[in-house]
């Protein structure tokens, strides 16, 4: 695991959470989230491809569906939540369906409505791989963010604060 205190010399530093620059707090927080997201996405793309043999965007769809307590989501809602065009989403859902990871069905009473849900196969794969993929996220944040930036991120995303405490 990368040393959390390390900040590679060949990479620009993560935006400061303290506010020594020109930006107001909201923009500093946004820049911090973008830096964290970029660091995680870069590593997670490769890990997802290796472990699940799907694209990062398809993985995001699976994650979104995995967080639904029952059933699935309408495709229009998935597109809204992920900020994806419906045409692109249709292609990604078709790929996931072909891989046996999602099902599509018409919504009762709505001719145009399509609901997407995880299959048991997808639930099993996510259960099996979510731990190692979460570790990829943790390592990515530790590699690209210093302790102050991680503390600020944990303040923005409270669930991270619980998970990132040293044991």
Short mmCIF file of C-alpha atoms in Angstrom, two decimals:
data_model
loop_
_atom_site.label_atom_id
_atom_site.label_comp_id
_atom_site.label_asym_id
_atom_site.label_seq_id
_atom_site.Cartn_x
_atom_site.Cartn_y
_atom_site.Cartn_z
CA UNK A 1 0.00 0.00 0.00
CA UNK A 2 1.24 3.48 -0.84
CA UNK A 3 2.49 5.67 1.97
CA UNK A 4 -0.36 8.10 2.75
CA UNK A 5 2.17 10.86 3.46
CA UNK A 6 3.64 10.52 -0.02
CA UNK A 7 2.76 13.10 -2.66
CA UNK A 8 4.51 12.14 -5.93
CA UNK A 9 6.77 14.86 -7.29
CA UNK A 10 5.64 14.31 -10.87
CA UNK A 11 2.02 15.10 -10.02
CA UNK A 12 0.55 18.47 -9.13
CA UNK A 13 -0.52 18.75 -5.52
CA UNK A 14 -4.14 18.28 -4.58
CA UNK A 15 -6.04 21.55 -4.07
CA UNK A 16 -5.71 22.85 -0.55
CA UNK A 17 -8.68 22.57 1.78
CA UNK A 18 -7.45 25.43 3.97
CA UNK A 19 -8.16 28.20 1.52
CA UNK A 20 -4.85 30.01 1.08
CA UNK A 21 -5.72 30.81 -2.54
CA UNK A 22 -8.28 32.89 -4.36
CA UNK A 23 -11.19 30.45 -4.40
CA UNK A 24 -14.17 30.49 -2.03
CA UNK A 25 -14.82 27.39 0.08
CA UNK A 26 -17.40 25.91 -2.30
CA UNK A 27 -14.99 25.98 -5.26
CA UNK A 28 -12.13 24.62 -3.14
CA UNK A 29 -14.39 21.75 -2.05
CA UNK A 30 -15.40 21.12 -5.66
CA UNK A 31 -11.77 21.07 -6.82
CA UNK A 32 -10.91 18.67 -4.01
CA UNK A 33 -13.73 16.35 -5.08
CA UNK A 34 -12.61 16.51 -8.72
CA UNK A 35 -9.02 15.70 -7.76
CA UNK A 36 -10.15 12.77 -5.61
CA UNK A 37 -12.48 11.51 -8.31
CA UNK A 38 -9.78 11.70 -10.96
CA UNK A 39 -7.30 9.83 -8.79
CA UNK A 40 -9.79 7.09 -8.03
CA UNK A 41 -11.17 6.77 -11.57
CA UNK A 42 -7.74 6.35 -13.10
CA UNK A 43 -6.94 3.32 -10.96
CA UNK A 44 -10.46 1.95 -10.73
CA UNK A 45 -10.90 1.75 -14.51
CA UNK A 46 -8.09 -0.78 -14.79
CA UNK A 47 -9.19 -2.74 -11.73
CA UNK A 48 -12.79 -2.97 -12.93
CA UNK A 49 -11.71 -4.15 -16.37
CA UNK A 50 -9.42 -6.77 -14.84
CA UNK A 51 -11.83 -8.08 -12.19
CA UNK A 52 -15.21 -7.73 -13.93
CA UNK A 53 -14.32 -7.40 -17.62
CA UNK A 54 -16.68 -4.43 -18.05
CA UNK A 55 -16.13 -0.74 -18.65
CA UNK A 56 -15.97 1.82 -15.87
CA UNK A 57 -19.28 3.35 -17.04
CA UNK A 58 -20.93 -0.07 -16.96
CA UNK A 59 -19.54 -0.57 -13.46
CA UNK A 60 -21.14 2.71 -12.36
CA UNK A 61 -24.49 1.44 -13.62
CA UNK A 62 -24.07 -1.78 -11.63
CA UNK A 63 -23.13 0.19 -8.51
CA UNK A 64 -26.16 2.43 -8.88
CA UNK A 65 -28.46 -0.57 -9.28
CA UNK A 66 -26.77 -2.35 -6.36
CA UNK A 67 -27.80 0.49 -4.05
CA UNK A 68 -31.50 0.01 -4.80
CA UNK A 69 -33.21 -1.73 -1.87
CA UNK A 70 -35.70 -3.54 -4.11
CA UNK A 71 -36.03 -4.11 -7.81
CA UNK A 72 -34.34 -1.80 -10.24
CA UNK A 73 -34.51 1.66 -11.71
CA UNK A 74 -36.08 3.14 -14.77
CA UNK A 75 -33.55 3.77 -17.50
CA UNK A 76 -34.46 7.46 -17.58
CA UNK A 77 -33.62 7.72 -13.88
CA UNK A 78 -30.28 5.89 -14.35
CA UNK A 79 -29.44 8.35 -17.16
CA UNK A 80 -30.32 11.31 -14.91
CA UNK A 81 -28.35 10.05 -11.91
CA UNK A 82 -25.24 9.28 -13.97
CA UNK A 83 -25.54 12.33 -16.22
CA UNK A 84 -25.42 10.14 -19.32
CA UNK A 85 -27.30 10.54 -22.60
CA UNK A 86 -30.08 7.97 -22.93
CA UNK A 87 -28.67 6.68 -26.22
CA UNK A 88 -25.30 5.90 -24.64
CA UNK A 89 -27.01 4.31 -21.65
CA UNK A 90 -29.07 2.08 -23.92
CA UNK A 91 -25.88 0.70 -25.46
CA UNK A 92 -24.25 0.12 -22.05
CA UNK A 93 -27.35 -1.61 -20.68
CA UNK A 94 -27.42 -3.84 -23.77
CA UNK A 95 -23.78 -4.83 -23.12
CA UNK A 96 -24.56 -5.58 -19.47
CA UNK A 97 -27.64 -7.57 -20.45
CA UNK A 98 -25.62 -9.57 -23.00
CA UNK A 99 -23.11 -10.37 -20.22
CA UNK A 100 -25.98 -11.60 -18.02
CA UNK A 101 -25.52 -8.84 -15.44
CA UNK A 102 -28.81 -6.93 -15.79
CA UNK A 103 -32.36 -7.56 -16.87
CA UNK A 104 -34.68 -5.17 -18.66
CA UNK A 105 -38.44 -5.19 -18.40
CA UNK A 106 -41.31 -2.93 -19.32
CA UNK A 107 -42.80 -0.86 -16.54
CA UNK A 108 -46.41 -1.83 -15.90
CA UNK A 109 -48.79 0.78 -17.25
CA UNK A 110 -46.13 2.67 -19.22
CA UNK A 111 -45.46 1.53 -22.79
CA UNK A 112 -42.17 3.43 -23.03
CA UNK A 113 -40.86 2.85 -19.51
CA UNK A 114 -38.06 0.32 -19.09
CA UNK A 115 -36.78 -0.82 -15.72
CA UNK A 116 -33.29 -2.25 -15.29
CA UNK A 117 -32.28 -4.53 -12.43
CA UNK A 118 -29.26 -6.58 -11.38
CA UNK A 119 -29.19 -10.31 -11.96
CA UNK A 120 -28.07 -12.78 -9.33
CA UNK A 121 -24.86 -13.17 -11.34
CA UNK A 122 -24.16 -9.43 -10.99
CA UNK A 123 -24.96 -9.47 -7.28
CA UNK A 124 -22.50 -12.33 -6.80
CA UNK A 125 -19.76 -10.60 -8.79
CA UNK A 126 -20.24 -7.35 -6.88
CA UNK A 127 -20.17 -9.19 -3.56
CA UNK A 128 -16.98 -10.97 -4.59
CA UNK A 129 -15.15 -7.94 -6.01
CA UNK A 130 -16.41 -4.98 -3.97
CA UNK A 131 -13.80 -5.45 -1.22
CA UNK A 132 -10.79 -5.42 -3.55
CA UNK A 133 -12.29 -2.55 -5.57
CA UNK A 134 -12.90 -0.55 -2.39
CA UNK A 135 -9.24 -1.13 -1.47
CA UNK A 136 -8.29 0.28 -4.88
CA UNK A 137 -10.23 3.42 -3.99
CA UNK A 138 -8.52 3.69 -0.60
CA UNK A 139 -5.04 3.21 -2.11
CA UNK A 140 -5.77 5.75 -4.85
CA UNK A 141 -6.82 8.39 -2.36
CA UNK A 142 -3.78 7.68 -0.19
CA UNK A 143 -1.46 7.98 -3.18
CA UNK A 144 -2.78 11.25 -4.56
CA UNK A 145 -3.93 13.10 -1.47
CA UNK A 146 -2.10 14.20 1.61
CA UNK A 147 -3.54 13.84 5.11
CA UNK A 148 -5.06 17.34 5.12
CA UNK A 149 -6.85 16.74 1.82
CA UNK A 150 -8.11 13.33 2.97
CA UNK A 151 -9.41 14.90 6.18
CA UNK A 152 -11.21 17.57 4.16
CA UNK A 153 -12.69 14.94 1.84
CA UNK A 154 -13.88 12.94 4.85
CA UNK A 155 -15.58 16.08 6.09
CA UNK A 156 -17.43 16.37 2.78
CA UNK A 157 -18.31 12.66 2.62
CA UNK A 158 -19.11 11.57 6.19
CA UNK A 159 -19.14 7.81 5.47
CA UNK A 160 -15.46 8.03 4.48
CA UNK A 161 -14.60 9.39 7.92
CA UNK A 162 -15.77 6.15 9.55
CA UNK A 163 -13.93 3.92 7.06
CA UNK A 164 -10.67 5.85 6.97
CA UNK A 165 -9.90 5.84 10.68
CA UNK A 166 -6.70 3.95 11.46
CA UNK A 167 -7.21 0.77 13.46
#
